[in-house]
Short mmCIF file of C-alpha atoms and ligand atoms in Angstrom, two decimals:
data_model
loop_
_atom_site.label_atom_id
_atom_site.label_comp_id
_atom_site.label_asym_id
_atom_site.label_seq_id
_atom_site.Cartn_x
_atom_site.Cartn_y
_atom_site.Cartn_z
CA MET Z 1 -6.67 -55.46 -13.25
CA LEU Z 2 -7.54 -57.42 -10.10
CA HIS Z 3 -11.29 -57.74 -9.80
CA LEU Z 4 -13.05 -58.95 -6.65
CA ASP Z 5 -16.42 -59.77 -8.10
CA ARG Z 6 -19.20 -60.09 -5.50
CA LEU Z 7 -17.08 -62.29 -3.26
CA LEU Z 8 -18.42 -64.06 -0.20
CA ILE Z 9 -15.76 -65.74 1.92
CA ARG Z 10 -16.52 -67.90 4.97
CA GLN Z 11 -14.19 -68.82 7.85
CA GLY Z 12 -16.22 -70.81 10.41
CA ASP Z 13 -19.00 -68.45 11.54
CA PHE Z 14 -17.31 -65.43 10.04
CA THR Z 15 -18.35 -64.12 6.64
CA LEU Z 16 -16.75 -61.42 4.54
CA ARG Z 17 -18.16 -59.80 1.43
CA ALA Z 18 -15.75 -58.10 -0.94
CA ASP Z 19 -16.15 -56.08 -4.11
CA GLY Z 20 -13.83 -53.84 -6.03
CA THR Z 21 -11.00 -53.53 -8.49
CA ALA Z 22 -7.30 -52.67 -8.31
CA ASP Z 23 -5.41 -51.52 -11.38
CA ALA Z 24 -2.31 -53.32 -12.57
CA GLY Z 25 0.68 -51.72 -10.84
CA GLU Z 26 -1.44 -49.99 -8.20
CA ARG Z 27 -0.47 -49.93 -4.51
CA ILE Z 28 -3.40 -50.35 -2.15
CA ALA Z 29 -3.55 -50.37 1.66
CA VAL Z 30 -5.96 -52.67 3.53
CA ILE Z 31 -7.01 -51.35 6.92
CA GLY Z 32 -9.65 -52.07 9.55
CA PRO Z 33 -10.31 -53.44 13.03
CA SER Z 34 -8.69 -56.60 14.34
CA GLY Z 35 -10.69 -59.66 13.33
CA GLY Z 36 -12.36 -57.67 10.54
CA GLY Z 37 -11.19 -60.05 7.84
CA LYS Z 38 -8.09 -58.45 6.29
CA SER Z 39 -6.04 -61.66 6.39
CA THR Z 40 -9.09 -63.61 5.23
CA LEU Z 41 -9.30 -61.41 2.13
CA LEU Z 42 -5.61 -61.92 1.30
CA MET Z 43 -5.85 -65.68 1.88
CA ALA Z 44 -8.74 -65.87 -0.58
CA ILE Z 45 -6.84 -63.91 -3.26
CA ALA Z 46 -3.78 -66.13 -2.70
CA GLY Z 47 -5.94 -69.23 -3.15
CA PHE Z 48 -5.75 -70.68 0.37
CA LEU Z 49 -9.47 -70.09 0.96
CA ALA Z 50 -12.11 -70.85 -1.67
CA PRO Z 51 -14.86 -68.21 -1.84
CA ALA Z 52 -18.38 -69.47 -1.16
CA GLU Z 53 -19.67 -67.06 -3.82
CA GLY Z 54 -18.28 -64.75 -6.46
CA ARG Z 55 -15.02 -64.71 -8.35
CA ILE Z 56 -11.50 -63.31 -8.20
CA LEU Z 57 -10.26 -62.26 -11.64
CA TRP Z 58 -6.83 -61.16 -12.79
CA GLN Z 59 -6.67 -59.54 -16.22
CA GLY Z 60 -10.10 -61.00 -16.91
CA ARG Z 61 -9.14 -64.55 -15.97
CA ASP Z 62 -10.98 -66.33 -13.15
CA LEU Z 63 -8.37 -67.49 -10.61
CA GLY Z 64 -10.87 -69.93 -9.01
CA PRO Z 65 -9.54 -73.09 -10.68
CA LEU Z 66 -5.90 -72.26 -9.84
CA GLY Z 67 -4.20 -73.51 -6.66
CA PRO Z 68 -2.05 -71.14 -4.59
CA GLY Z 69 1.17 -72.13 -6.39
CA GLU Z 70 -0.38 -71.53 -9.81
CA ARG Z 71 -1.73 -68.05 -9.08
CA PRO Z 72 0.06 -64.89 -10.21
CA VAL Z 73 0.50 -64.05 -6.53
CA SER Z 74 3.25 -63.72 -3.88
CA LEU Z 75 2.17 -63.52 -0.24
CA LEU Z 76 4.37 -62.12 2.53
CA PHE Z 77 3.51 -62.48 6.23
CA GLN Z 78 4.90 -60.76 9.26
CA ASP Z 79 7.18 -63.70 10.11
CA GLN Z 80 8.62 -63.40 6.58
CA ASN Z 81 8.33 -67.16 5.97
CA LEU Z 82 12.05 -67.76 5.82
CA PHE Z 83 13.13 -71.32 6.56
CA PRO Z 84 15.53 -71.17 9.54
CA HIS Z 85 17.62 -74.20 8.55
CA LEU Z 86 18.31 -72.92 5.01
CA THR Z 87 20.76 -70.22 3.92
CA LEU Z 88 19.47 -66.97 2.44
CA ARG Z 89 20.57 -68.15 -0.98
CA GLU Z 90 18.52 -71.34 -0.56
CA ASN Z 91 15.54 -69.44 0.84
CA LEU Z 92 15.59 -67.21 -2.22
CA GLY Z 93 16.09 -70.21 -4.50
CA LEU Z 94 12.83 -71.68 -3.23
CA GLY Z 95 11.08 -68.68 -4.75
CA ILE Z 96 12.29 -69.84 -8.17
CA SER Z 97 12.24 -73.62 -7.83
CA PRO Z 98 10.55 -75.46 -4.93
CA GLY Z 99 13.01 -78.36 -5.41
CA LEU Z 100 16.00 -75.96 -5.50
CA ARG Z 101 16.96 -77.12 -9.01
CA LEU Z 102 18.66 -73.93 -10.04
CA SER Z 103 20.43 -73.06 -13.27
CA ALA Z 104 23.51 -70.83 -13.43
CA GLY Z 105 21.17 -68.06 -14.60
CA ASP Z 106 18.92 -68.60 -11.56
CA ARG Z 107 21.94 -68.38 -9.26
CA ALA Z 108 23.00 -65.13 -10.88
CA ARG Z 109 19.49 -63.71 -10.41
CA ILE Z 110 19.61 -64.66 -6.72
CA GLU Z 111 22.87 -62.74 -6.26
CA GLU Z 112 21.37 -59.76 -8.11
CA ALA Z 113 18.27 -59.81 -5.89
CA LEU Z 114 20.41 -59.99 -2.72
CA GLU Z 115 22.39 -57.03 -3.96
CA ARG Z 116 19.22 -55.14 -4.91
CA VAL Z 117 17.90 -55.27 -1.33
CA GLY Z 118 21.27 -54.50 0.26
CA LEU Z 119 22.17 -58.05 1.37
CA ALA Z 120 25.13 -58.70 -0.94
CA GLY Z 121 27.61 -61.03 0.78
CA LEU Z 122 25.03 -62.57 3.11
CA GLY Z 123 23.93 -65.41 0.80
CA GLU Z 124 25.36 -68.10 3.05
CA ALA Z 125 23.87 -66.66 6.26
CA LYS Z 126 20.97 -68.42 8.00
CA PRO Z 127 17.93 -66.21 8.75
CA GLY Z 128 18.55 -66.46 12.53
CA ARG Z 129 21.77 -64.50 12.10
CA LEU Z 130 19.94 -61.59 10.50
CA SER Z 131 18.25 -58.60 12.09
CA GLY Z 132 14.49 -58.12 11.63
CA GLY Z 133 15.13 -55.53 8.93
CA GLN Z 134 17.50 -57.85 7.08
CA GLN Z 135 14.94 -60.68 7.25
CA GLY Z 136 12.36 -58.31 5.77
CA ARG Z 137 14.79 -57.47 2.98
CA ALA Z 138 15.43 -61.16 2.31
CA ALA Z 139 11.71 -61.87 2.05
CA LEU Z 140 11.35 -58.94 -0.37
CA ALA Z 141 14.25 -60.26 -2.43
CA ARG Z 142 12.38 -63.55 -2.75
CA ALA Z 143 9.23 -61.73 -3.84
CA LEU Z 144 11.35 -59.79 -6.34
CA LEU Z 145 12.68 -63.05 -7.80
CA ARG Z 146 9.25 -64.59 -8.05
CA ALA Z 147 8.15 -61.48 -9.97
CA ARG Z 148 4.47 -62.35 -9.66
CA PRO Z 149 2.10 -59.61 -10.83
CA ILE Z 150 0.22 -59.47 -7.50
CA LEU Z 151 2.09 -58.94 -4.23
CA LEU Z 152 0.11 -59.41 -1.01
CA LEU Z 153 1.69 -58.13 2.20
CA ASP Z 154 0.08 -59.04 5.53
CA GLU Z 155 1.54 -56.61 8.07
CA PRO Z 156 5.00 -57.57 6.92
CA PHE Z 157 6.92 -54.95 8.86
CA ALA Z 158 4.73 -54.59 11.98
CA ALA Z 159 7.58 -55.72 14.23
CA LEU Z 160 10.04 -53.10 12.94
CA GLY Z 161 10.65 -49.66 14.40
CA PRO Z 162 9.32 -46.58 12.57
CA ALA Z 163 12.53 -45.68 10.71
CA LEU Z 164 13.18 -49.22 9.51
CA LYS Z 165 9.53 -49.67 8.56
CA ALA Z 166 9.61 -46.48 6.47
CA GLU Z 167 12.75 -47.75 4.75
CA MET Z 168 11.13 -51.12 3.98
CA LEU Z 169 7.96 -49.47 2.64
CA ALA Z 170 10.10 -47.34 0.34
CA LEU Z 171 11.87 -50.50 -0.84
CA VAL Z 172 8.54 -52.24 -1.49
CA SER Z 173 7.40 -49.20 -3.49
CA GLU Z 174 10.58 -49.28 -5.56
CA ILE Z 175 10.36 -53.02 -6.19
CA ALA Z 176 6.67 -52.77 -7.08
CA ALA Z 177 7.49 -49.99 -9.55
CA GLU Z 178 10.31 -52.07 -11.07
CA THR Z 179 8.24 -55.23 -11.43
CA GLY Z 180 4.94 -53.46 -12.19
CA ALA Z 181 3.28 -55.48 -9.41
CA THR Z 182 -0.13 -54.68 -7.98
CA VAL Z 183 0.38 -54.53 -4.21
CA LEU Z 184 -2.20 -55.01 -1.47
CA MET Z 185 -0.74 -54.29 1.96
CA VAL Z 186 -2.52 -54.93 5.26
CA THR Z 187 -1.53 -52.45 7.93
CA HIS Z 188 -2.76 -51.21 11.29
CA ASP Z 189 -0.99 -47.90 10.84
CA PRO Z 190 -2.83 -45.10 9.00
CA GLU Z 191 0.56 -43.45 8.41
CA ASP Z 192 1.67 -46.52 6.41
CA ALA Z 193 -1.45 -46.29 4.31
CA ARG Z 194 -0.91 -42.56 3.64
CA ARG Z 195 2.73 -43.04 2.78
CA PHE Z 196 2.33 -46.13 0.66
CA ALA Z 197 -1.01 -46.15 -1.07
CA HIS Z 198 -3.12 -43.74 -3.11
CA ARG Z 199 -6.13 -45.94 -2.39
CA THR Z 200 -7.22 -47.91 0.64
CA ILE Z 201 -9.66 -50.77 1.21
CA LEU Z 202 -11.55 -50.56 4.50
CA VAL Z 203 -12.38 -53.99 5.91
CA ALA Z 204 -15.02 -53.77 8.66
CA ASP Z 205 -18.48 -55.02 9.56
CA GLY Z 206 -18.15 -58.08 7.34
CA ARG Z 207 -17.34 -56.04 4.23
CA ALA Z 208 -14.26 -55.22 2.22
CA GLY Z 209 -15.37 -52.21 0.21
CA ALA Z 210 -13.98 -50.89 -3.05
CA PRO Z 211 -10.64 -49.06 -2.73
CA GLN Z 212 -11.08 -45.38 -1.92
CA PRO Z 213 -8.62 -42.50 -2.19
CA THR Z 214 -6.52 -42.78 0.98
CA ALA Z 215 -6.33 -39.07 1.79
CA ALA Z 216 -10.09 -38.56 1.43
CA LEU Z 217 -10.87 -41.70 3.46
CA PHE Z 218 -8.82 -40.53 6.43
CA ALA Z 219 -9.93 -36.91 6.09
CA ASP Z 220 -13.57 -37.94 6.48
CA PRO Z 221 -13.63 -41.49 7.87
CA PRO Z 222 -16.86 -43.49 7.83
CA PRO Z 223 -18.10 -44.56 11.31
CA ALA Z 224 -16.36 -47.98 11.28
CA LEU Z 225 -12.99 -46.37 10.46
CA ARG Z 226 -13.58 -43.53 12.93
CA ALA Z 227 -14.24 -46.07 15.71
CA TYR Z 228 -11.12 -48.01 14.73
CA LEU Z 229 -8.88 -44.93 14.62
CA GLY Z 230 -10.16 -43.64 17.98
CA PRO Z 231 -10.33 -40.03 19.12
N1 LIG Y 301 -9.35 -70.89 10.60
C1 LIG Y 301 -10.41 -70.17 11.03
N2 LIG Y 301 -11.58 -70.77 11.34
C2 LIG Y 301 -12.63 -70.06 11.76
N3 LIG Y 301 -12.62 -68.72 11.87
C3 LIG Y 301 -11.50 -68.08 11.57
C4 LIG Y 301 -10.32 -68.76 11.13
N4 LIG Y 301 -9.36 -67.84 10.89
C5 LIG Y 301 -9.91 -66.64 11.18
N5 LIG Y 301 -11.18 -66.78 11.59
C6 LIG Y 301 -12.10 -65.69 11.96
O1 LIG Y 301 -12.24 -64.84 10.84
C7 LIG Y 301 -12.36 -63.49 11.26
C8 LIG Y 301 -11.42 -62.61 10.48
O2 LIG Y 301 -10.06 -62.91 10.82
P1 LIG Y 301 -8.87 -62.25 10.07
O3 LIG Y 301 -7.63 -62.88 10.63
O4 LIG Y 301 -9.08 -62.29 8.62
O5 LIG Y 301 -8.96 -60.73 10.56
P2 LIG Y 301 -7.90 -59.57 10.43
O6 LIG Y 301 -8.67 -58.36 10.03
O7 LIG Y 301 -6.78 -59.99 9.58
O8 LIG Y 301 -7.43 -59.42 11.95
P3 LIG Y 301 -6.03 -58.93 12.57
O9 LIG Y 301 -5.93 -57.47 12.27
O10 LIG Y 301 -6.22 -59.16 14.05
O11 LIG Y 301 -4.95 -59.76 11.98
C9 LIG Y 301 -12.14 -63.48 12.76
O12 LIG Y 301 -13.40 -63.37 13.38
C10 LIG Y 301 -11.52 -64.80 13.05
O13 LIG Y 301 -11.92 -65.26 14.32
#
């Protein structure tokens, strides 16, 4: 279980309070107005921002003392964080070993992951040669290899068209089910939240509340969500 325990996170003048728990293996959407603090919340869980108060616990363990690389967390941004000068194989290899010291077994796992996301045969390609959808797949393959128990997605597919985005969300769901990962996904699209997550965290007015059932939240939105969704 991921437990946000009375968190207070500061970014300059901005403060965000967060409370709530996510079960192991659960998929949760994170939604709310621009500037509300969604990325801030993910950055704190990933260890790039130290909370001013409170704790972040995973399976009862306080993640506070752990740096970003030591946390049980993978973080995916919209730009997919692929290094343009490295091949896909090398980009994936970085998910296993930051110095690219890879065993034969590691190399085999990389090929399996490429195959799993439909990129078999593209191991030697540089990211610039790939379409947006293929870059998304490559980033997911790297997350799959890292196999961390918590996967944080910050609007990873916002630049993709609706059909491709739906396909990528389905792939994330499959990979999360295979690895048993707890997934928190920031999105601006209520449809993504409905499709992807049984529960949703609303981030607004300086608060990230506890996850609520997605269908019920959108059926009867609180004022902050109503204002965000518009008429
Ligand atoms: N490095 C920083 N220093 C100071 N303030 C920051 C910094 N980064 C973000 N902020 C502020 O923190 C607040 C929350 O930003 P954040 O990016 O978390 O929101 P968000 O909900 O992810 O927004 P969006 O949907 O537009 O991506 C904003 O008011 C922003 O101006």
